[in-house]
Short mmCIF file of C-alpha atoms in Angstrom, two decimals:
data_model
loop_
_atom_site.label_atom_id
_atom_site.label_comp_id
_atom_site.label_asym_id
_atom_site.label_seq_id
_atom_site.Cartn_x
_atom_site.Cartn_y
_atom_site.Cartn_z
CA MET A 475 0.00 0.00 0.00
CA PRO A 476 1.36 3.47 -0.89
CA THR A 477 2.79 5.66 1.87
CA ASN A 478 0.15 8.36 1.43
CA ARG A 479 -2.53 5.72 1.93
CA ASN A 480 -0.96 4.79 5.26
CA ASP A 481 -1.06 8.45 6.21
CA ASN A 482 -4.76 8.47 5.39
CA ILE A 483 -5.36 5.47 7.63
CA ASP A 484 -3.31 7.00 10.45
CA SER A 485 -5.47 10.11 10.15
CA VAL A 486 -8.59 7.94 10.39
CA LYS A 487 -7.15 6.35 13.53
CA TYR A 488 -6.70 9.80 15.06
CA TRP A 489 -10.30 10.80 14.34
CA LEU A 490 -11.48 7.49 15.72
CA MET A 491 -9.55 8.23 18.91
CA PHE A 492 -11.25 11.62 18.96
CA LEU A 493 -14.61 9.83 18.86
CA VAL A 494 -13.45 7.44 21.59
CA ILE A 495 -12.64 10.39 23.84
CA VAL A 496 -15.96 12.09 23.07
CA GLY A 497 -17.87 8.88 23.70
CA HIS A 498 -16.10 8.14 26.98
CA VAL A 499 -16.61 11.65 28.32
CA PHE A 500 -20.26 11.81 27.29
CA ALA A 501 -20.90 8.36 28.80
CA GLN A 502 -19.92 9.50 32.29
CA GLY A 503 -22.73 9.41 34.83
CA GLN A 504 -22.28 13.13 35.49
CA PHE A 505 -23.80 13.84 32.06
CA SER A 506 -26.63 11.29 32.16
CA ASN A 507 -29.22 14.09 32.25
CA SER A 508 -27.99 15.57 28.98
CA PRO A 509 -30.06 14.30 26.00
CA GLU A 510 -27.43 15.72 23.63
CA CYS A 511 -24.70 13.62 25.25
CA THR A 512 -26.92 10.54 25.06
CA VAL A 513 -27.70 10.96 21.36
CA ILE A 514 -24.08 11.63 20.39
CA TRP A 515 -22.88 8.67 22.47
CA HIS A 516 -25.33 6.32 20.77
CA TRP A 517 -24.36 7.59 17.33
CA ILE A 518 -20.63 7.15 18.00
CA TYR A 519 -21.06 3.65 19.41
CA MET A 520 -23.00 2.50 16.37
CA PHE A 521 -19.77 2.27 14.35
CA HIS A 522 -16.58 3.55 15.97
CA MET A 523 -15.43 0.34 17.69
CA PRO A 524 -16.28 -1.89 14.70
CA LEU A 525 -14.17 0.43 12.53
CA PHE A 526 -11.32 0.59 15.06
CA ILE A 527 -11.30 -3.22 15.26
CA PHE A 528 -11.49 -3.51 11.47
CA ILE A 529 -8.34 -1.38 11.16
CA SER A 530 -6.59 -3.54 13.77
CA GLY A 531 -7.41 -6.61 11.67
CA TYR A 532 -6.33 -4.80 8.52
CA PHE A 533 -2.80 -4.44 9.92
CA SER A 534 -2.61 -7.92 11.47
CA ARG A 535 -0.83 -10.90 9.96
CA LYS A 536 0.84 -14.14 10.93
CA LYS A 537 4.32 -13.63 12.39
CA ASP A 538 7.25 -15.75 13.43
CA ASN A 539 7.22 -16.65 17.11
CA LYS A 540 9.69 -13.94 18.14
CA HIS A 541 7.76 -11.08 16.52
CA PHE A 542 4.43 -12.51 17.65
CA ILE A 543 5.52 -12.64 21.29
CA SER A 544 6.91 -9.11 21.00
CA SER A 545 3.65 -7.75 19.56
CA CYS A 546 1.63 -9.54 22.25
CA TRP A 547 3.84 -8.10 24.97
CA LYS A 548 3.01 -4.58 23.79
CA LEU A 549 -0.65 -5.37 24.52
CA ILE A 550 -0.33 -7.48 27.66
CA GLU A 551 2.12 -5.20 29.47
CA PRO A 552 -0.10 -2.07 29.61
CA LEU A 553 -3.13 -4.29 30.27
CA VAL A 554 -1.52 -5.87 33.33
CA VAL A 555 0.21 -2.71 34.59
CA TYR A 556 -2.84 -0.45 34.45
CA GLN A 557 -5.19 -3.19 35.62
CA ILE A 558 -3.04 -3.56 38.75
CA ILE A 559 -2.93 0.21 39.29
CA ILE A 560 -6.70 0.70 38.98
CA ARG A 561 -7.74 -2.39 40.91
CA SER A 562 -5.24 -1.53 43.67
CA TYR A 563 -6.79 1.93 43.91
CA GLU A 564 -10.25 0.38 44.14
CA PHE A 565 -9.06 -2.06 46.81
CA PHE A 566 -7.57 0.69 48.99
CA THR A 567 -10.66 2.91 48.61
CA ALA A 568 -13.28 0.18 49.03
CA GLY A 569 -11.32 -2.13 51.33
CA THR A 570 -12.20 -5.23 49.33
CA ILE A 571 -12.04 -6.65 45.82
CA SER A 572 -13.17 -9.93 44.32
CA LEU A 573 -11.32 -12.31 42.01
CA THR A 574 -13.95 -11.63 39.35
CA GLU A 575 -13.14 -7.91 39.48
CA ILE A 576 -9.43 -8.63 39.23
CA LEU A 577 -9.99 -10.73 36.11
CA THR A 578 -12.42 -8.28 34.52
CA PRO A 579 -10.52 -5.68 32.47
CA TRP A 580 -11.04 -2.15 33.78
CA TRP A 581 -13.14 0.00 31.47
CA ILE A 582 -11.06 0.59 28.31
CA LEU A 583 -8.56 -2.23 28.95
CA TRP A 584 -10.94 -4.83 27.49
CA TYR A 585 -9.79 -3.87 24.01
CA LEU A 586 -6.17 -4.82 24.70
CA LEU A 587 -7.21 -8.27 25.90
CA SER A 588 -9.61 -8.81 23.00
CA LEU A 589 -6.97 -7.70 20.50
CA PHE A 590 -4.60 -10.26 22.03
CA TYR A 591 -7.24 -12.98 21.56
CA TRP A 592 -7.87 -12.01 17.94
CA ARG A 593 -4.19 -11.89 17.05
CA LEU A 594 -3.71 -15.26 18.73
CA MET A 595 -6.50 -16.65 16.54
CA ILE A 596 -4.74 -15.38 13.43
CA GLN A 597 -1.56 -17.06 14.63
CA VAL A 598 -3.04 -20.49 15.36
CA ILE A 599 -5.74 -20.85 12.67
CA PRO A 600 -4.30 -22.76 9.69
CA ASN A 601 -3.65 -20.72 6.54
CA LYS A 602 -5.92 -23.02 4.57
CA ILE A 603 -8.88 -21.80 6.64
CA LEU A 604 -7.79 -18.15 6.78
CA GLU A 605 -7.52 -18.04 3.01
CA ASN A 606 -11.18 -19.01 2.66
CA LYS A 607 -12.42 -15.47 3.25
CA LYS A 608 -16.12 -16.18 2.75
CA VAL A 609 -16.11 -18.95 5.34
CA ILE A 610 -14.16 -16.81 7.82
CA ILE A 611 -16.42 -13.76 7.48
CA ILE A 612 -19.73 -15.66 7.52
CA SER A 613 -18.74 -17.96 10.40
CA THR A 614 -17.45 -15.12 12.59
CA PHE A 615 -20.64 -13.12 12.07
CA ILE A 616 -22.70 -16.18 13.04
CA ILE A 617 -20.55 -16.65 16.16
CA SER A 618 -20.98 -12.96 16.98
CA LEU A 619 -24.77 -13.13 16.79
CA CYS A 620 -24.93 -16.37 18.78
CA ALA A 621 -22.54 -15.10 21.48
CA GLY A 622 -25.31 -12.93 22.93
CA PHE A 623 -27.21 -16.08 23.91
CA LEU A 624 -24.26 -17.38 25.92
CA PRO A 625 -23.64 -16.49 29.61
CA PHE A 626 -20.54 -14.43 28.88
CA ASN A 627 -20.05 -10.84 30.05
CA ARG A 628 -17.19 -8.44 30.73
CA PHE A 629 -15.25 -11.17 32.60
CA LEU A 630 -11.98 -11.68 30.68
CA SER A 631 -13.64 -9.68 27.89
CA VAL A 632 -15.19 -12.85 26.44
CA GLN A 633 -18.51 -11.36 25.25
CA ARG A 634 -16.94 -8.40 23.48
CA THR A 635 -14.26 -10.59 21.91
CA LEU A 636 -16.87 -12.81 20.31
CA ALA A 637 -19.29 -9.99 19.48
CA PHE A 638 -16.76 -7.79 17.67
CA MET A 639 -14.68 -10.65 16.21
CA PRO A 640 -16.15 -10.47 12.67
CA PHE A 641 -14.89 -6.89 12.21
CA PHE A 642 -11.34 -7.94 13.06
CA PHE A 643 -11.43 -10.79 10.56
CA LEU A 644 -13.17 -8.61 7.98
CA GLY A 645 -10.23 -6.20 8.28
CA TYR A 646 -7.78 -9.10 8.07
CA CYS A 647 -9.45 -10.34 4.88
CA MET A 648 -9.37 -6.83 3.40
CA ARG A 649 -5.59 -6.41 3.78
CA GLY A 650 -4.12 -4.52 0.83
CA LYS A 651 -7.52 -3.45 -0.45
CA ASN A 652 -8.33 0.22 -1.04
CA MET A 653 -10.77 1.46 1.59
CA PHE A 654 -11.17 4.95 0.18
CA ILE A 655 -13.68 6.14 -2.41
CA ALA A 656 -13.43 8.99 -4.90
CA THR A 657 -13.38 12.51 -3.45
CA LYS A 658 -16.57 13.43 -5.32
CA TYR A 659 -18.54 11.05 -3.10
CA ARG A 660 -17.45 12.64 0.19
CA ILE A 661 -20.45 14.94 0.37
CA TRP A 662 -22.73 11.90 0.08
CA SER A 663 -20.76 10.17 2.84
CA ALA A 664 -21.24 13.18 5.11
CA LEU A 665 -24.97 13.35 4.33
CA PHE A 666 -25.36 9.65 5.05
CA LEU A 667 -23.70 10.03 8.46
CA VAL A 668 -25.99 12.94 9.27
CA LEU A 669 -29.03 10.85 8.33
CA THR A 670 -27.95 8.02 10.64
CA THR A 671 -28.45 10.34 13.63
CA ILE A 672 -32.18 9.66 13.18
CA LEU A 673 -31.73 6.29 14.88
CA PRO A 674 -30.20 7.49 18.17
CA ILE A 675 -32.55 10.49 18.26
CA PHE A 676 -35.79 8.56 17.83
CA PHE A 677 -35.01 4.87 18.28
CA SER A 678 -32.20 4.68 20.86
CA LYS A 679 -34.13 2.12 22.95
CA HIS A 680 -34.11 -0.27 19.99
CA LEU A 681 -30.35 -0.23 19.43
CA GLY A 682 -29.58 -2.69 22.22
CA ASP A 683 -26.32 -2.81 24.16
CA LEU A 684 -23.93 -0.89 21.95
CA ASN A 685 -21.05 -1.86 24.24
CA GLN A 686 -21.72 -5.50 23.27
CA ALA A 687 -20.51 -6.39 26.77
CA ALA A 688 -23.37 -8.54 28.10
CA PRO A 689 -25.67 -11.37 26.96
CA TYR A 690 -28.97 -10.50 25.30
CA GLY A 691 -31.50 -9.47 27.94
CA ASN A 692 -34.19 -10.62 25.53
CA PRO A 693 -33.81 -12.95 22.51
CA ILE A 694 -35.29 -10.28 20.24
CA VAL A 695 -32.21 -8.12 20.95
CA ILE A 696 -30.36 -10.20 18.36
CA CYS A 697 -32.23 -8.09 15.81
CA SER A 698 -30.70 -4.96 17.34
CA ARG A 699 -27.20 -6.40 17.02
CA MET A 700 -27.90 -7.34 13.40
CA LEU A 701 -29.22 -3.84 12.68
CA VAL A 702 -26.31 -2.02 14.32
CA PHE A 703 -23.67 -4.28 12.79
CA GLY A 704 -25.32 -3.94 9.39
CA LEU A 705 -25.27 -0.15 9.64
CA SER A 706 -21.77 0.02 11.11
CA ILE A 707 -20.21 -1.07 7.81
CA PRO A 708 -21.59 1.71 5.56
CA MET A 709 -21.15 4.20 8.42
CA SER A 710 -17.50 3.18 8.70
CA ILE A 711 -16.96 3.52 4.95
CA ALA A 712 -18.57 6.96 5.03
CA PHE A 713 -16.54 8.06 8.06
CA ILE A 714 -13.10 7.09 6.75
CA ASN A 715 -13.82 9.06 3.59
CA ILE A 716 -14.60 12.35 5.32
CA CYS A 717 -11.69 12.38 7.76
CA PRO A 718 -9.36 15.37 7.22
CA ASN A 719 -5.74 14.38 6.70
CA THR A 720 -2.70 16.49 7.60
CA PRO A 721 0.87 15.47 8.54
CA TRP A 722 0.22 16.44 12.19
CA ILE A 723 -3.00 14.40 12.36
CA ALA A 724 -1.32 11.38 10.75
CA LYS A 725 1.53 11.64 13.26
CA GLN A 726 -0.92 11.62 16.15
CA GLY A 727 -2.68 8.64 14.61
CA LYS A 728 0.53 6.63 14.97
CA MET A 729 0.26 6.98 18.77
CA THR A 730 -3.20 5.53 19.35
CA MET A 731 -2.00 3.30 22.21
CA GLN A 732 -0.82 6.35 24.15
CA TYR A 733 -4.03 8.22 23.38
CA TYR A 734 -6.09 5.20 24.40
CA ILE A 735 -4.43 4.73 27.79
CA TYR A 736 -3.95 8.36 28.79
CA HIS A 737 -7.38 9.65 27.81
CA ALA A 738 -9.00 7.10 30.13
CA LEU A 739 -6.73 7.99 33.05
CA ILE A 740 -7.34 11.72 32.50
CA ILE A 741 -11.12 11.22 32.33
CA PHE A 742 -11.00 9.07 35.48
CA ILE A 743 -9.18 11.81 37.40
CA LEU A 744 -11.15 14.67 35.84
CA MET A 745 -14.52 13.19 36.78
CA LYS A 746 -13.33 12.79 40.37
CA VAL A 747 -12.47 16.50 40.34
CA VAL A 748 -15.81 17.43 38.74
CA THR A 749 -17.71 15.52 41.44
CA LYS A 750 -15.59 16.74 44.35
CA PHE A 751 -15.76 20.42 43.45
CA GLY A 752 -19.23 20.44 41.93
CA LEU A 753 -18.10 21.60 38.51
CA PRO A 754 -20.73 21.99 35.74
CA THR A 755 -22.14 18.82 34.19
CA THR A 756 -24.05 20.25 31.23
CA PHE A 757 -23.64 19.33 27.57
CA LEU A 758 -21.50 22.43 27.00
CA SER A 759 -19.24 21.52 29.91
CA ALA A 760 -18.87 17.97 28.52
CA VAL A 761 -17.74 19.49 25.22
CA ILE A 762 -15.24 21.73 27.02
CA TYR A 763 -13.83 18.83 29.08
CA THR A 764 -13.48 16.78 25.89
CA LEU A 765 -11.60 19.53 24.07
CA LEU A 766 -9.28 20.02 27.05
CA ILE A 767 -8.40 16.32 26.98
CA VAL A 768 -7.90 16.33 23.20
CA LEU A 769 -5.56 19.32 23.51
CA CYS A 770 -3.77 18.02 26.60
CA ILE A 771 -2.71 14.60 25.30
CA PRO A 772 -0.55 15.75 22.34
CA LEU A 773 1.23 18.15 24.70
CA LEU A 774 1.96 15.27 27.08
CA LEU A 775 3.14 13.06 24.23
CA LYS A 776 5.82 15.57 23.29
CA ILE A 777 7.68 14.22 26.33
CA PRO A 778 9.53 10.99 25.35
CA PHE A 779 9.18 9.56 28.88
CA ILE A 780 5.40 9.95 28.76
CA ARG A 781 5.20 8.31 25.33
CA LYS A 782 7.09 5.28 26.58
CA LEU A 783 5.23 4.97 29.86
CA THR A 784 2.36 3.04 28.27
CA ASN A 785 4.91 0.22 27.89
CA PRO A 786 7.11 0.73 30.98
CA SER A 787 9.62 -1.94 29.94
CA SER A 788 10.57 0.27 26.94
CA LEU A 789 12.18 2.65 29.45
CA LEU A 790 14.84 -0.01 30.04
CA GLU A 791 15.83 -0.17 26.39
CA ARG A 792 19.16 1.31 25.41
CA GLN A 793 18.89 4.66 23.67
#
């Protein structure tokens, strides 16, 4: 794939991280009374994680054992380190913690564990099966829809791993393919995304669990998952084709791991401050908090030590 195409994808990753930050701020309980936050959150969650996971699959491939272990370590290390930090904080504040809580990834850390599972699948599934793209895509979508009937939840991120799995393998099967459409269609992409806001505005109760983190509460909810997953694909195509691309944005898109970890820690601390000091919890304040986080992270990432801290072992590497 040409270099400029990689820059385009890195820019998409940045804008996806922007949506992740917006979604995680707007989802905080402090803003539960804001209908604007609720609508925007629902709209974002209809497609942003499927697209993020698709891109992860797009850049995944089988590796030799050395490189596979190295890539897995980059996921497992921050997962374990920040899981210990957060659960230790909860233990010292609450005075108790269960084994289930210890083995349930904290908030955003589920993605690191699920990505490890998916990459492990790529590594162990025989090439003969992986090369049969139709079988892989159809079977993973069937597994995803059936997973909601099984008693899996956030524990070890099993439910989300199965639910979102088809998007990872769809990305894997699309490796090397052009994901971008002609510039003349961008206006139609933007209009389509605007039209999709009708669903969260008027039919949010029918969208089901957009986190895909728990079993179906009702068998009919499988229809919601089918609807959302069906819409997430054209929404993703439309979104990647309207994302602005500049060298600075592409550079930030190369640091999604740092954005992913630090935005969650900042939100965690910020919401404690908001609650303690009674700061505003309106839609406008949620927008302001989001912009502050978006502006703060690139400033932090200018510091080499901060960039490496998401993988602490990298600090021991020789310069």
